[in-house]
Each structure stands twice: as structure tokens, then as C-alpha cells.
Coordinates of C-alpha atoms in Angstrom, one line a residue:
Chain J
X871 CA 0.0 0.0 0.0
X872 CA 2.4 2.7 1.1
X873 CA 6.4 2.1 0.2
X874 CA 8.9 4.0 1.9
X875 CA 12.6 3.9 0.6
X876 CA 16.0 5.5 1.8
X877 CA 13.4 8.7 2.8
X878 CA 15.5 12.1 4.1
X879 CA 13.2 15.0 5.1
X880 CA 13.3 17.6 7.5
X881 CA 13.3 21.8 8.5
X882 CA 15.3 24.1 6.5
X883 CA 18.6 22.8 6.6
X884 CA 18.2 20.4 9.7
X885 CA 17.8 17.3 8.3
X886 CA 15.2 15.2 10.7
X887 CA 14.6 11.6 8.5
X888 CA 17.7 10.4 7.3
X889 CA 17.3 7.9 5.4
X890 CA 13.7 5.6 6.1
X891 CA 12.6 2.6 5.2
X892 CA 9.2 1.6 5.9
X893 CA 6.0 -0.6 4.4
X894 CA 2.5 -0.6 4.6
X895 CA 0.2 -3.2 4.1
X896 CA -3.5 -2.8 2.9
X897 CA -5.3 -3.1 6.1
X898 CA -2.2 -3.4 8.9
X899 CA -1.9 -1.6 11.3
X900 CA 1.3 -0.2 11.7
X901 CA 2.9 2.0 15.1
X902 CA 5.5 3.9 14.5
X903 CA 7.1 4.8 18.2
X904 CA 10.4 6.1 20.0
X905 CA 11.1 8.8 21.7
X906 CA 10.7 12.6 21.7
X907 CA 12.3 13.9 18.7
X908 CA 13.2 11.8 16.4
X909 CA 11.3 12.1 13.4
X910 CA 7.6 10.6 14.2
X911 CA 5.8 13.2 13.4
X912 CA 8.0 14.7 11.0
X913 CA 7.7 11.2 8.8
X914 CA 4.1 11.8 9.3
X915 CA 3.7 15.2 7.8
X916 CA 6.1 14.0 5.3
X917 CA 3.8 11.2 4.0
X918 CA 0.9 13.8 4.0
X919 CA 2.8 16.2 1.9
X920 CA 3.0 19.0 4.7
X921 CA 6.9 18.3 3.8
X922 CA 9.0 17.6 0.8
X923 CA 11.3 14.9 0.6
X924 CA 15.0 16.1 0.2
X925 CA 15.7 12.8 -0.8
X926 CA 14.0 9.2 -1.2
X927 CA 10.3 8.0 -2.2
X928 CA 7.4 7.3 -1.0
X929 CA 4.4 5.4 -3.1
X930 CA 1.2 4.8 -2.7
X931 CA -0.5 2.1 -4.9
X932 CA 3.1 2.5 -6.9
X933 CA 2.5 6.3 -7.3
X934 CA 5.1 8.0 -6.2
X935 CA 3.8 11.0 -4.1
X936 CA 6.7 12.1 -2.2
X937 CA 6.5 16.2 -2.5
X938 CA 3.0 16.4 -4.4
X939 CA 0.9 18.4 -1.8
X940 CA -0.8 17.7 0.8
X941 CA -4.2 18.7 -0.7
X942 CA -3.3 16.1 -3.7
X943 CA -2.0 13.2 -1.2
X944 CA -6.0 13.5 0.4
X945 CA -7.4 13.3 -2.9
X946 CA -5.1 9.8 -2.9
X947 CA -7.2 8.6 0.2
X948 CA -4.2 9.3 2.8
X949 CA -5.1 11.1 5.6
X950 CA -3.5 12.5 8.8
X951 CA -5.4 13.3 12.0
X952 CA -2.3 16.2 13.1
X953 CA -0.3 16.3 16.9
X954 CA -2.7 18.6 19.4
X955 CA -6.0 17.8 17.1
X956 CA -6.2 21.2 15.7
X957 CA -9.9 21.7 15.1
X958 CA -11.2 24.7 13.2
X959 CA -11.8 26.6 16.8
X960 CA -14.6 29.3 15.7
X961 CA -16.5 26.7 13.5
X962 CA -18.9 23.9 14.8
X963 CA -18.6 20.6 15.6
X964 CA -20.4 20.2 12.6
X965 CA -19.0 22.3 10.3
X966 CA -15.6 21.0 11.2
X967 CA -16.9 17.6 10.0
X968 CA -18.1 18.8 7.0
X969 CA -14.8 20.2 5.6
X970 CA -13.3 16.7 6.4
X971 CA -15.2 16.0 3.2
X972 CA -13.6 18.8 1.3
X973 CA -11.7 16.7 -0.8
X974 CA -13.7 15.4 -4.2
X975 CA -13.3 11.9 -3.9
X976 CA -15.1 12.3 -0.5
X977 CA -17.8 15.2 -1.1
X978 CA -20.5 13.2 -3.1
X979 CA -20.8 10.9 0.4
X980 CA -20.8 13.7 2.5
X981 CA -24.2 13.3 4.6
X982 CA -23.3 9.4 4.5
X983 CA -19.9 9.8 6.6
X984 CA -21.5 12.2 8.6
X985 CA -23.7 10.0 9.5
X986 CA -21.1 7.3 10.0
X987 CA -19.4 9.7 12.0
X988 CA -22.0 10.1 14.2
X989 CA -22.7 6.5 14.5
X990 CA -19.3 5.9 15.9
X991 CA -18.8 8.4 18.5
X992 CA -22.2 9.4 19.8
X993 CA -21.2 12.6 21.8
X994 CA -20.4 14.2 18.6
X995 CA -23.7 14.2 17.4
X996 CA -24.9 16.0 20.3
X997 CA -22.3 18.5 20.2
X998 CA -22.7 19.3 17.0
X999 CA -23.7 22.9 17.0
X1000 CA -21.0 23.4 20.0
X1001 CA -17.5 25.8 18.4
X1002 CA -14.6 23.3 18.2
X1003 CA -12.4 24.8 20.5
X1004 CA -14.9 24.7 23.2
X1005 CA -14.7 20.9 23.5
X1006 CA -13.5 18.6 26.0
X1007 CA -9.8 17.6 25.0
X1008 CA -11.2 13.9 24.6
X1009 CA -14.0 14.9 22.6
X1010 CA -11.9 17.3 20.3
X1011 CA -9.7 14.0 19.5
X1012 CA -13.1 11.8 18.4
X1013 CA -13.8 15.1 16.2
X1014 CA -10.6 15.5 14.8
X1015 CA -10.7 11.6 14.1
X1016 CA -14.0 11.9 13.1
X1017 CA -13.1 14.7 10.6
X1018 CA -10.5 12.8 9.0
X1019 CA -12.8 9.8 8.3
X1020 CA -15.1 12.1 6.6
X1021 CA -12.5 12.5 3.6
X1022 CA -12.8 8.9 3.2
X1023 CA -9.5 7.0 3.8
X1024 CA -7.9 4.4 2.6
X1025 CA -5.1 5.0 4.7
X1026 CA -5.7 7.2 7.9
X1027 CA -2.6 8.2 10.0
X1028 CA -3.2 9.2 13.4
X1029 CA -1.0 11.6 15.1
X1030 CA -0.2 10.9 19.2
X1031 CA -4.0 10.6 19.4
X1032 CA -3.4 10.0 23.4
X1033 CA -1.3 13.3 24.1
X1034 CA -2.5 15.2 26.9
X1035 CA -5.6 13.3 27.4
X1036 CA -7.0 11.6 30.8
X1037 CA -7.0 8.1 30.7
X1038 CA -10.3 7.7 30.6
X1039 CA -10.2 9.5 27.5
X1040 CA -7.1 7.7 25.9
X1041 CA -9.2 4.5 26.6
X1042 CA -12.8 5.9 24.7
X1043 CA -10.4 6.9 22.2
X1044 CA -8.7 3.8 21.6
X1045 CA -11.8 1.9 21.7
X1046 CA -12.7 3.8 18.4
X1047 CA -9.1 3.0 16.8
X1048 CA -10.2 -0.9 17.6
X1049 CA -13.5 -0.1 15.7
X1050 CA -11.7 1.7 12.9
X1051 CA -9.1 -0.9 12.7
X1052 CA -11.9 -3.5 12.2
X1053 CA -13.5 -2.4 9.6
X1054 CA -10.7 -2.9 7.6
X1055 CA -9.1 0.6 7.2
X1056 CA -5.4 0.9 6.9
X1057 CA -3.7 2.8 10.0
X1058 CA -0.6 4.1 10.3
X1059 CA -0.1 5.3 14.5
X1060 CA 2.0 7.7 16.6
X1061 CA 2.7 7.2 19.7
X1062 CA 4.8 8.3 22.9
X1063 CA 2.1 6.0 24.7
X1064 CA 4.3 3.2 23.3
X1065 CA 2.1 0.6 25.7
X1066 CA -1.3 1.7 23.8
X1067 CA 0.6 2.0 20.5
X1068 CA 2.2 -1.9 20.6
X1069 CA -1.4 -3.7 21.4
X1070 CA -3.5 -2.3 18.8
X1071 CA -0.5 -3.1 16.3
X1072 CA 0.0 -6.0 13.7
X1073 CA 3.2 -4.4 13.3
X1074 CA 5.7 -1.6 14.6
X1075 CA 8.7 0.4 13.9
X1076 CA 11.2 2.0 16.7
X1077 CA 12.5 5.2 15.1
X1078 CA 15.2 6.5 16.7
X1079 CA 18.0 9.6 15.3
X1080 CA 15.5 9.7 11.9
X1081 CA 16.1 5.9 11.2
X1082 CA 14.5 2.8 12.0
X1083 CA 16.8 1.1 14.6
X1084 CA 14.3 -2.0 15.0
X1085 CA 11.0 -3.1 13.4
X1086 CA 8.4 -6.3 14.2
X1087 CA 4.9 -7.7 15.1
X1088 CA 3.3 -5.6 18.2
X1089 CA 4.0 -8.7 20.2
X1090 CA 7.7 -9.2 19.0
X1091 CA 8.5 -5.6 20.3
X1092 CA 6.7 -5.4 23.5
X1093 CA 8.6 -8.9 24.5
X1094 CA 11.7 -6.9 23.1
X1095 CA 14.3 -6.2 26.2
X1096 CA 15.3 -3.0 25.1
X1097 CA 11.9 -1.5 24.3
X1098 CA 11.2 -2.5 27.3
X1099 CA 13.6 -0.8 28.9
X1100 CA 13.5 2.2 27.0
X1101 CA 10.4 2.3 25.8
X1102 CA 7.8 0.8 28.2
X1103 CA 9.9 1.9 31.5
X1104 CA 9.2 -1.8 32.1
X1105 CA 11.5 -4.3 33.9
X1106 CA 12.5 -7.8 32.9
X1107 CA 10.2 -9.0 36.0
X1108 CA 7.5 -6.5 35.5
Chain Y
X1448 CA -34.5 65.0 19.2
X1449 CA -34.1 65.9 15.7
X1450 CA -31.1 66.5 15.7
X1451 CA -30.5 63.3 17.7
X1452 CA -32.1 61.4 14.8
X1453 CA -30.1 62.9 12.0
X1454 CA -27.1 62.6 13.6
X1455 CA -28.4 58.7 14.2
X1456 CA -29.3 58.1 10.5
X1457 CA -26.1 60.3 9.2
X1458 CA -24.1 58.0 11.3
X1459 CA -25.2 54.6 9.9
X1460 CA -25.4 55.4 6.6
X1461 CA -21.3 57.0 7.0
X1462 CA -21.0 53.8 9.0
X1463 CA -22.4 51.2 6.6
X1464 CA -20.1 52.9 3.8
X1465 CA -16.8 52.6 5.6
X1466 CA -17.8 48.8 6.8
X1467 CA -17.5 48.2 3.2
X1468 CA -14.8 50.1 2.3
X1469 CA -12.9 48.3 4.8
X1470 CA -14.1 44.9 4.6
X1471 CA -11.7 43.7 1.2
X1472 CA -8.9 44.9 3.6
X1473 CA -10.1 42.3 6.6
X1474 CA -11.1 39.6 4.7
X1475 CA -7.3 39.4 3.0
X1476 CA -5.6 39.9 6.7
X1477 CA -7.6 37.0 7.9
X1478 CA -7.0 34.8 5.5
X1479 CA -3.8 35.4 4.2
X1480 CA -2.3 37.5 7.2
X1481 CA -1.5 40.0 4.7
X1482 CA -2.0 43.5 5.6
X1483 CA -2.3 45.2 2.4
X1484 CA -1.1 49.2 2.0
X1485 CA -2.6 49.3 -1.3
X1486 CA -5.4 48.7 -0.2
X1487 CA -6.7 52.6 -0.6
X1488 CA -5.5 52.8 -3.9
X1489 CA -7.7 49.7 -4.5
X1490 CA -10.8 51.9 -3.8
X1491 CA -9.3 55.2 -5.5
X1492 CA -8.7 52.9 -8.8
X1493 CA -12.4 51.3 -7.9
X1494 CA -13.8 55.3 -7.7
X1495 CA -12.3 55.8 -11.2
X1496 CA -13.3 53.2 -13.0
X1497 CA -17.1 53.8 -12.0
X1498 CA -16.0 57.6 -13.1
X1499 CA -14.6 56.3 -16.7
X1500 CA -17.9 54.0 -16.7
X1501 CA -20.4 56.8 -16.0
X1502 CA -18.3 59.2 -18.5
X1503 CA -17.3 57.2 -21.5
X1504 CA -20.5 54.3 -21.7
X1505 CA -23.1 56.3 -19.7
X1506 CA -23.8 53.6 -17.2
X1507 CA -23.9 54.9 -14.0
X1508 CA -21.9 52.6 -11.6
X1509 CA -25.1 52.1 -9.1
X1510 CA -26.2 49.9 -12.5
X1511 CA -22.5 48.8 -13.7
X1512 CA -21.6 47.9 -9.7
X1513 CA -21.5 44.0 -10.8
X1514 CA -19.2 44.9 -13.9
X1515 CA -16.9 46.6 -11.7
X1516 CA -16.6 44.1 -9.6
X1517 CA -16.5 41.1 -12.2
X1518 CA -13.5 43.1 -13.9
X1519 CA -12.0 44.3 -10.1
X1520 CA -12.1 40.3 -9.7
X1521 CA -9.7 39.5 -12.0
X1522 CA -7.6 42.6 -10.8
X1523 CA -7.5 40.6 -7.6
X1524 CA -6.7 37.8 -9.3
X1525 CA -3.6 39.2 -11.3
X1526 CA -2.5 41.3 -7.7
X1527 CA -2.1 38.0 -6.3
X1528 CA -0.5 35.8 -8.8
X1529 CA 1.8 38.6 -10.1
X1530 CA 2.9 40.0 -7.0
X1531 CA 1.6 38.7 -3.3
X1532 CA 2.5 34.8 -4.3
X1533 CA 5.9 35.6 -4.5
X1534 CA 5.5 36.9 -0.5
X1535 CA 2.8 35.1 0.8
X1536 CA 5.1 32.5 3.2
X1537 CA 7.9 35.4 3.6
X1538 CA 8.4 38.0 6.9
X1539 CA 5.9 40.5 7.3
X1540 CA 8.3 43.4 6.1
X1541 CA 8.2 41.8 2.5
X1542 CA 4.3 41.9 2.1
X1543 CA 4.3 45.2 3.9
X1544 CA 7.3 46.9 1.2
X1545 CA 5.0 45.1 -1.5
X1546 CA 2.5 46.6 -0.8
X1547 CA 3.3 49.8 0.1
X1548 CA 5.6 49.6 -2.9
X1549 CA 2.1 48.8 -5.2
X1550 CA 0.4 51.9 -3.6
X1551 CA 3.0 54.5 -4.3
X1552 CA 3.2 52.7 -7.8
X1553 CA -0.6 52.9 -8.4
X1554 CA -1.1 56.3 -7.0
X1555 CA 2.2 58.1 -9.4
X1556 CA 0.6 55.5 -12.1
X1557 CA -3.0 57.5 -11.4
X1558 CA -1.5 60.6 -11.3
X1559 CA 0.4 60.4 -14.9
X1560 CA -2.3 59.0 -16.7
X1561 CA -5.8 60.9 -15.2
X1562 CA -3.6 64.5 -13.3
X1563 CA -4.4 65.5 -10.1
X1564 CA -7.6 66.8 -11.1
X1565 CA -10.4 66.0 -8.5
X1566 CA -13.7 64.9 -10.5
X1567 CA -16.9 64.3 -9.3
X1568 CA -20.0 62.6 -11.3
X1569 CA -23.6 63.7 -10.8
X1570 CA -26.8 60.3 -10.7
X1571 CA -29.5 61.9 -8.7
X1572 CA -31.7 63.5 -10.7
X1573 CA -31.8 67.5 -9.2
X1574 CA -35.0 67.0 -6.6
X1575 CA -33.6 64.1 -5.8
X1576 CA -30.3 64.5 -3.7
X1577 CA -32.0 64.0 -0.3
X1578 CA -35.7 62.7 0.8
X1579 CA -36.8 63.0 4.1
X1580 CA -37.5 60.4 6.4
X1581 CA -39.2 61.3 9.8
X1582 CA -37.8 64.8 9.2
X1583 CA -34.5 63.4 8.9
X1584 CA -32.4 64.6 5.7
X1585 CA -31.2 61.4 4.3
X1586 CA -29.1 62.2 1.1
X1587 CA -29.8 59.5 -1.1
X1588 CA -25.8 59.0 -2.7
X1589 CA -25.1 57.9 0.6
X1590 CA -28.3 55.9 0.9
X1591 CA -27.8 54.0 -2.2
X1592 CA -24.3 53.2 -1.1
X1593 CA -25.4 52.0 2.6
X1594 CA -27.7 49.5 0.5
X1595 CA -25.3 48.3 -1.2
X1596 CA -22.9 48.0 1.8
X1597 CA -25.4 45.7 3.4
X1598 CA -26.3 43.7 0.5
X1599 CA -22.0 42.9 -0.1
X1600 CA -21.8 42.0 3.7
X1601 CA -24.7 39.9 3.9
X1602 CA -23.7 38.3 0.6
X1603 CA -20.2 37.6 1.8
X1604 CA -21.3 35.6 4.8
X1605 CA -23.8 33.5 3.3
X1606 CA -20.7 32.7 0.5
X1607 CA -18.8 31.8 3.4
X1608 CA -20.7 30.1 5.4
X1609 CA -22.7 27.8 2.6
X1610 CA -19.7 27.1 -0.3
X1611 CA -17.4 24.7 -0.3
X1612 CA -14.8 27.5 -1.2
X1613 CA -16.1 29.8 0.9
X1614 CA -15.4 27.3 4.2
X1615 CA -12.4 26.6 2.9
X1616 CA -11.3 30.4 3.1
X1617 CA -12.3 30.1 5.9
X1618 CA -11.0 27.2 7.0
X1619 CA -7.7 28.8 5.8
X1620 CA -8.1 31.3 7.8
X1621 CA -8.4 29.5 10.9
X1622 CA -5.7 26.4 10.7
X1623 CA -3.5 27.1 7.7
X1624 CA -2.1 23.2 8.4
X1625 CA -5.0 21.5 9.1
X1626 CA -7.1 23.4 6.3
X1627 CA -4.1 21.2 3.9
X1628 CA -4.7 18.0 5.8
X1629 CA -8.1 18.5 4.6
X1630 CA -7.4 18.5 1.0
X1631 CA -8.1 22.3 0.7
X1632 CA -4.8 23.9 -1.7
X1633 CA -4.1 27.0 -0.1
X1634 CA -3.1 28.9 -3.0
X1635 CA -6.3 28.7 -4.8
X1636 CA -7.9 29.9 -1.5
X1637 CA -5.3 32.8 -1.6
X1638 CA -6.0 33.4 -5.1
X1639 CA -10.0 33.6 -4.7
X1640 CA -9.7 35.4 -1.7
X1641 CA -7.5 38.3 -3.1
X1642 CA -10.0 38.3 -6.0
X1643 CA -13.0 38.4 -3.3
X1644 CA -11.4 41.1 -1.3
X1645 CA -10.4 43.4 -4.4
X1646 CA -13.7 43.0 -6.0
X1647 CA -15.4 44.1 -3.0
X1648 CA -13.1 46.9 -2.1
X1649 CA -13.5 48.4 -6.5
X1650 CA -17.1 47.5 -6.0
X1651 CA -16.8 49.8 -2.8
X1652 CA -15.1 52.6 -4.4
X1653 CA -17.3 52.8 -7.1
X1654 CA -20.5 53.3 -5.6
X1655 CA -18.6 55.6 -2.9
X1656 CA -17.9 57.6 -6.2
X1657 CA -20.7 59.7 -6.3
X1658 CA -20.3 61.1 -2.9
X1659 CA -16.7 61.8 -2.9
X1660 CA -14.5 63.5 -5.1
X1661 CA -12.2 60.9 -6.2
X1662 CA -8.0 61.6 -7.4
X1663 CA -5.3 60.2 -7.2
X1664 CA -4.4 60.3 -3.8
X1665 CA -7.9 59.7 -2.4
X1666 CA -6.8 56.5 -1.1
X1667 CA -4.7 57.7 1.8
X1668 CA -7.9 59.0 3.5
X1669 CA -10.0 55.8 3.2
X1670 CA -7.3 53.5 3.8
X1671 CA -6.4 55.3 7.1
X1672 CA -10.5 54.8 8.2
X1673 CA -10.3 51.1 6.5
X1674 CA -7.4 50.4 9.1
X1675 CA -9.4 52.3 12.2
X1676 CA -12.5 50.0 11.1
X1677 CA -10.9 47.0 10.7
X1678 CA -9.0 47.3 14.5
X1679 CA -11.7 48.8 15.8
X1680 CA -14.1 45.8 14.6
X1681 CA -12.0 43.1 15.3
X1682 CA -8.9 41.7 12.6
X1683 CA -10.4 39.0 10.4
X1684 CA -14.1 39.5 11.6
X1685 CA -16.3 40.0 9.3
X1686 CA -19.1 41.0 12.0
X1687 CA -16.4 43.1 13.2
X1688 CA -16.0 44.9 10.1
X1689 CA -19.6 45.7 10.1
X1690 CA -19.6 46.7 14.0
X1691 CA -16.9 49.1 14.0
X1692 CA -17.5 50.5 10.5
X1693 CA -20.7 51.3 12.3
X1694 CA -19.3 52.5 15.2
X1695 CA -16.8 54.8 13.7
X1696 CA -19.9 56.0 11.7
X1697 CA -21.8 57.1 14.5
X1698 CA -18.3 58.5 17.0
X1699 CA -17.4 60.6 13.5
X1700 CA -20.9 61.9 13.2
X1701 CA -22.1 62.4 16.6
X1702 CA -18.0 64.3 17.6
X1703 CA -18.4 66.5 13.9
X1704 CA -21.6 67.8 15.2
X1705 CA -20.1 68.6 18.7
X1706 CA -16.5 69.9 17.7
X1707 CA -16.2 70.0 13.9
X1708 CA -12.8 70.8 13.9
X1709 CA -12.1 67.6 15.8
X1710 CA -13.9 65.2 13.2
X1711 CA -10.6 64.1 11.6
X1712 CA -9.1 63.6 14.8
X1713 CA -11.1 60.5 15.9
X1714 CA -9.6 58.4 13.7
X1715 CA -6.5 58.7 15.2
X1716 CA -7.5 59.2 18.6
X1717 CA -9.9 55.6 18.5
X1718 CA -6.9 54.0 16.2
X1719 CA -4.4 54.9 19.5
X1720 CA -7.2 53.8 22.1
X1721 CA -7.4 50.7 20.5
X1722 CA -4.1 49.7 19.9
X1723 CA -3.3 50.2 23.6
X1724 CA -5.9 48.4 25.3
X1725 CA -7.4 46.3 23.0
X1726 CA -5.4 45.3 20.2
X1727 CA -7.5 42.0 18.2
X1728 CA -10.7 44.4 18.3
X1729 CA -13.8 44.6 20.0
X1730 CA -14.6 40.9 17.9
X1731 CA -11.5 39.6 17.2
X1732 CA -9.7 36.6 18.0
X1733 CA -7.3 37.2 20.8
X1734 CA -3.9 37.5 19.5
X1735 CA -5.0 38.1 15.7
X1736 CA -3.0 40.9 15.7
X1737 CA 0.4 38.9 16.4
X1738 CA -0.6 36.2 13.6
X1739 CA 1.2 35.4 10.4
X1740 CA 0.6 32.0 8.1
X1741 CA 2.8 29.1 10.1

């Protein structure tokens, strides 16, 4: 589904990804984790087209689409749900939906998703009419998930969806990754919550200095000593 | 009480006119964080062209309005894909020496081609400057105008608020990133909003034409009261544009009838106020005025 090879990217003249190597299946779900810093998000945006490859390729479906946009990688059915949510604050619940289905392949279904939408996380539906920025941290994450369904994914990437959230919150929000997950839709996860991030995954990679230093099944790498150690701040008795 | 009134009506009909002379200005800002200098010569070119209408075809620009702003449109259109592209991710400084740059361009441009002549042009049928409404003088130049003032504002919101397009401006304006992650391509939104906000602003200057002189320096006058509107109102609100064009309507009127001499003055006066102790406007977003496209 999504091909990464030999990918640099990064800020000006501070290179962040140097040098990426990383595959997607239709329908896995893959974690990407590691620690503050080194390139999570930055591979993300890069994907999305926020950022151009300085070197490297990504595919999709054996297009390339490294550096094509990020309005024109949505139209290509990849999606990313940003870091911190980032609602439209001074529009609705509502209305921030909507424009999840700005893209074309995704506006003819509009009312449809919405509906979706809805179906899946409840609370929306009554907060509809409620400005964005006046939800509840967990509730701004189902809408910001929710709003990136809308534009019809094939592949939805979902950007430390747990951040700053109670756990009671991480846990409603998870529930509706698991739901997501099973309907069939290809998900590519950030996390610093590398626990969470290792049991809803098929598979995972451990990003550390803009490379992948180790990559497995969700079970391989939470039974793996030194994510452990590093990762889970768990101990070989634990 | 009469007086009272016709200061009232004086005030919203000033105050509906300089909402819309302001509002191209505000609705670029909050989109595209650009605050443009040539904005007034925008509106001095718009005066013109309803002037060149009127005197060369006949049609007076209450009628040819729409044809000024279809052909103000692509004016908007060519401003941004000739000149603000090339700025539009750069420091502040480079839009503002654009712009500024464009102004003192149009203006010398203005100058040269139509002299500094000031020119006037005469709709109202004589009998007809002013009716009276309640016993309040209401002079209808300024009436006509106010009309169309509120028919541009309201027409602007519902394009906003019921377009695709329109959201995505507006989406734009709110979360530049996440308006991308949505699929929207910001430089079209750029490109229809400078085209939007132009249009309005010629459409603006040409039905202002009949009740100002227009030449070529006109625009340094209504740009100062776009800017006082536009802070006053709030930066990027649109119901703030309307609010404190409003506003500064009625302070202008109400002070000109108490101490004429200090009419002028409470532009600059309200413009200081403001700045201090209030900066994003009375409907702003808090810290609008700090914002530039991240």
C-alpha cells in the first residue's frame, strides 16, 4: 500500500529523517514509536505532503507521491489526523466535519460519513452545534478523528492521538481506533504512549535519530528487552 | 431630538459605507495575514473606473456595480498571482514593502495617466439629492451606497458560510495546516480570496464615487479609516468589520456635530485607544493581531 525507501526529510537545513525505510500493508496496522524527537511526526507530515522529501520516495499504490501536496495526497485517500487535534476553533462541531469531506473523492458521500461519524462516536452528534475549540480535550480528538474519516480514507494516519488526554479518555479513544481498525481501514499510529501504541498493532517500527533502529509484530517488540527498557519503563520481572 | 435622529441616520449610513470600504482589507488579513497598503489605492482605482464607466458608456456605476466588480475580480486575481504569491510565506516586512511599494506605484501611475484633477460625477436627478425620512435629511448618494454595503456583507457571509470554497477560506483562515490536511490547496484559497477582497473593495469605491470627489491620492484618506475600522471591529471578523464601521460612523458623526474641527481627529484618537488596550478588536480573535501564516 504505502512504500517508503531511503526517505530524508526535514526543516530548512536540519535534516530530521535520514534515510527511512518503511511498508505498509492494505489493512495493517502499523505504530510507529520512539522517543521525543526523532522524526515521528516529521515522517508523518512528510507522507501527508505538509513536507517535501529532500531525498527518497514514498508510493502509494506504486504512485510516487513524495512532494506532491498535501491537498493532492488527500485526494489519494491518505489522511492525517495532526499532533494537538487542531480543530477549526470558531467553526462547529459540525461544520468541522463537514470540511473533512472537502476533498472530491469524498464530497458526493458527504451526509453518508457524517452519518457514519456520528454512529461511531455518539457525543459528537450532540455536540454538534458546540465551536470546536470549546470541546472537552477527549472529545476534540473523536472530532478530529471523526473529521478525518469524513475525507474517506484508505489509509488514515493518526497523530499521538493519546497526548494530553485523561486516561479515561485515551481509553474511549482507543476503543474507536479498535473499531476503525476493524472495519478494515489501513492505520498508520504515533505514539509516545508506546504501551497503547504496541497492542492495537500488527506491526511496529522504533524510530530513533531519523532511522529505523528495530521493526516487528506488536508482540515481538513489547517482548523486546530493550523496548522495554527504553520504551515501556518496564522491567525484565515486570 | 431631531437633531439626535439625523445625527443617528447620518451615522449609519457614514458607517455602513466605511464597513464596506474596509471589509476587502479584513477579509485578505484574515485569510492570508497580509495587511495590504494598497489597499486605498484599490478603492481610488475602484472610484475611477465607476468615473470612466459613468463618462465614457453612460452607465452609472449604481447599474454597472457588478461589472466593476467582475473586472476588479480578475484585478484581484492578477495582484495576487503577479505580485503577493511571490510573499505570501515570507516575513511581514516583504508583504508590507510590496504593498506599500504597489500603492506609491498605483497612485504616481494614477496621477500620470488621469492629473491630479479632482472629479466628481452627478446620478441623482436634481429633486432628488435627499428625501426626508421622519424629518430626517437622508441624502440619497449615501443611501444608495449604505444599500449596497449591506447587500455585499450579507452576501459575503452566506458565501462563506454555505460554499465549499467559501469554508475553505475560511477554514484557511483558521488552521492554515489542518485546512491542507483537509485536501483544501491554499493557494487557490489565496487566489479567490485576493480576488474576493479586491472585487469588494472596487465595487466599494465605485459606488462611494458619487459622494466623494475621487483623485489620485484619495486613497490615503479611506485606507487610514479602512485600518481604524478593521482594529476597531476586530482583525479577520467579518461581523467586526460591520460593527466598528458602524461605530466609527456614529463617534465621526455624533464628535463632527459637537466639535467639527475635531472630526478628523477620531480616527487617530480611537486607532491609538485601541491599539493600547485592546489590540484584536472589540470581535477579534485574541492575538490576531500577532498572527502570520505558520
Amino acid at each position: 500500500m504505502i512504500e517508503i525507501r531511503d526517505l530524508h526529510a526535514g526543516y530548512g537545513d536540519t535534516e530530521v529523517l535520514q534515510g527511512i525505510d518503511l511498508d505498509v500493508r492494505a489493512g495493517e496496522v502499523v505504530a510507529i514509536v520512539g522517543a521525543n524527537g526523532v522524526g515521528k511526526t516529521t515522517l508523518l507530515r512528510t507522507i501527508a505532503g505538509l513536507i517535501a522529501p529532500s531525498r527518497g520516495s514514498i508510493t502509494a499504490e506504486g504512485e510516487a507521491i513524495g512532494g506532491l501536496g498535501a491537498h493532492r495526497v488527500v485526494e489519494r485517500g491518505i489522511v492525517m489526523v495532526p499532533e494537538g487535534r487542531r480543530l477549526f476553533p470558531r467553526m462547529t462541531v459540525r461544520r468541522n466535519l463537514e470540511i473533512g469531506a472537502y476533498a472530491a473523492r469524498a464530497r458526493p458521500r458527504l451526509k453518508q460519513s457524517l452519518e457514519e461519524v456520528y454512529a461511531l462516536f455518539p457525543i459528537l452528534r450532540e455536540r454538534e452545534d458546540q465551536l470546536g475549540g470549546t470541546l472537552s480535550g477527549g472529545q476534540q480528538q473523536m472530532c478530529a478523528i471523526g473529521r478525518g474519516l469524513m475525507a474517506l480514507p484508505s489509509v488514515l494516519m493518526l497523530d499521538e492521538v493519546s497526548l494530553g488526554l485523561a486516561p479515561i479518555a485515551v481509553k474511549r479513544v482507543y476503543e474507536a481506533v479498535r473499531a476503525i481498525r476493524d472495519r478494515g481501514l489501513t492505520l498508520i499510529i504515533v505514539e509516545q504512549n508506546v504501551g497503547q501504541a504496541l497492542k492495537v498493532a500488527d506491526r511496529a517500527y522504533v524510530i530513533q535519530g531519523g532511522r529505523v533502529v528495530l521493526s516487528g509484530t506488536g508482540r515481538e517488540l513489547t517482548n523486546n528487552e530493550d523496548v522495554r527498557r527504553a520504551y515501556l519503563g518496564l522491567t525484565e520481572h515486570a | 431630538m431631531q437633531a439626535i435622529l439625523q445625527l443617528l441616520v447620518s451615522g449609519v449610513l457614514l458607517g455602513g459605507v466605511y464597513a464596506l470600504g474596509a471589509l476587502g482589507l479584513n477579509l485578505i488579513f484574515g485569510v492570508a495575514k497580509v495587511v495590504n497598503f494598497a489597499h486605498g489605492e484599490f478603492l481610488m482605482l475602484g472610484m475611477f473606473a465607476a468615473y470612466w464607466l459613468m463618462t465614457l458608456t453612460g452607465i452609472n456605476p449604481y447599474l454597472g456595480a457588478p461589472i466593476i466588480g467582475a473586472a476588479f475580480f480578475l484585478v484581484g486575481l492578477a495582484f495576487y498571482a503577479g505580485l503577493m504569491r511571490f510573499t505570501i510565506y515570507k516575513p511581514e516586512l516583504t508583504q508590507v514593502f510590496a504593498t506599500l511599494g504597489l500603492s506609491i506605484l498605483l497612485q504616481n501611475a494614477a496621477l500620470v495617466a488621469w492629473s491630479a484633477d479632482y472629479r466628481t460625477i452627478q446620478i441623482m436627478p436634481a429633486g432628488w439629492e435627499s428625501i426626508q425620512v421622519l424629518g430626517a435629511y437622508v441624502p440619497t448618494n449615501r443611501l444608495v451606497a449604505f444599500l449596497y454595503a449591506v447587500a455585499i456583507l450579507l452576501a459575503v457571509l452566506v458565501f462563506l458560510r454555505s460554499t465549499f470554497i467559501g469554508r475553505a477560506i475560511e477554514a484557511v483562515s483558521q488552521d492554515l495546516v489542518a485546512a491542507r490536511l483537509m485536501g483544501i490547496d491554499p493557494d487557490r484559497v489565496f487566489l479567490m480570496t485576493f480576488g474576493l477582497g479586491i472585487a469588494i473593495t472596487g465595487v466599494a469605491g465605485g459606488v462611494l464615487m458619487p459622494s466623494f470627489y475621487a483623485f489620485p491620492s484619495v486613497g490615503s484618506f479611506f485606507v487610514l479609516v479602512a485600518f481604524v475600522v478593521v482594529v476597531l471591529g476586530g482583525l479577520g471578523s467579518i461581523a467586526g468589520t460591520i460593527l466598528g464601521g458602524l461605530l466609527l460612523g456614529l463617534v465621526e458623526t455624533g464628535i463632527g456635530y459637537v466639535a467639527p474641527d475635531l472630526k478628523e481627529a477620531t480616527h487617530f484618537v480611537l486607532l491609538i485607544l485601541l491599539l493600547a488596550v485592546r489590540p484584536h478588536g472589540l470581535l477579534g480573535v485574541k492575538g490576531a493581531e500577532k498572527e502570520t501564516l505558520k
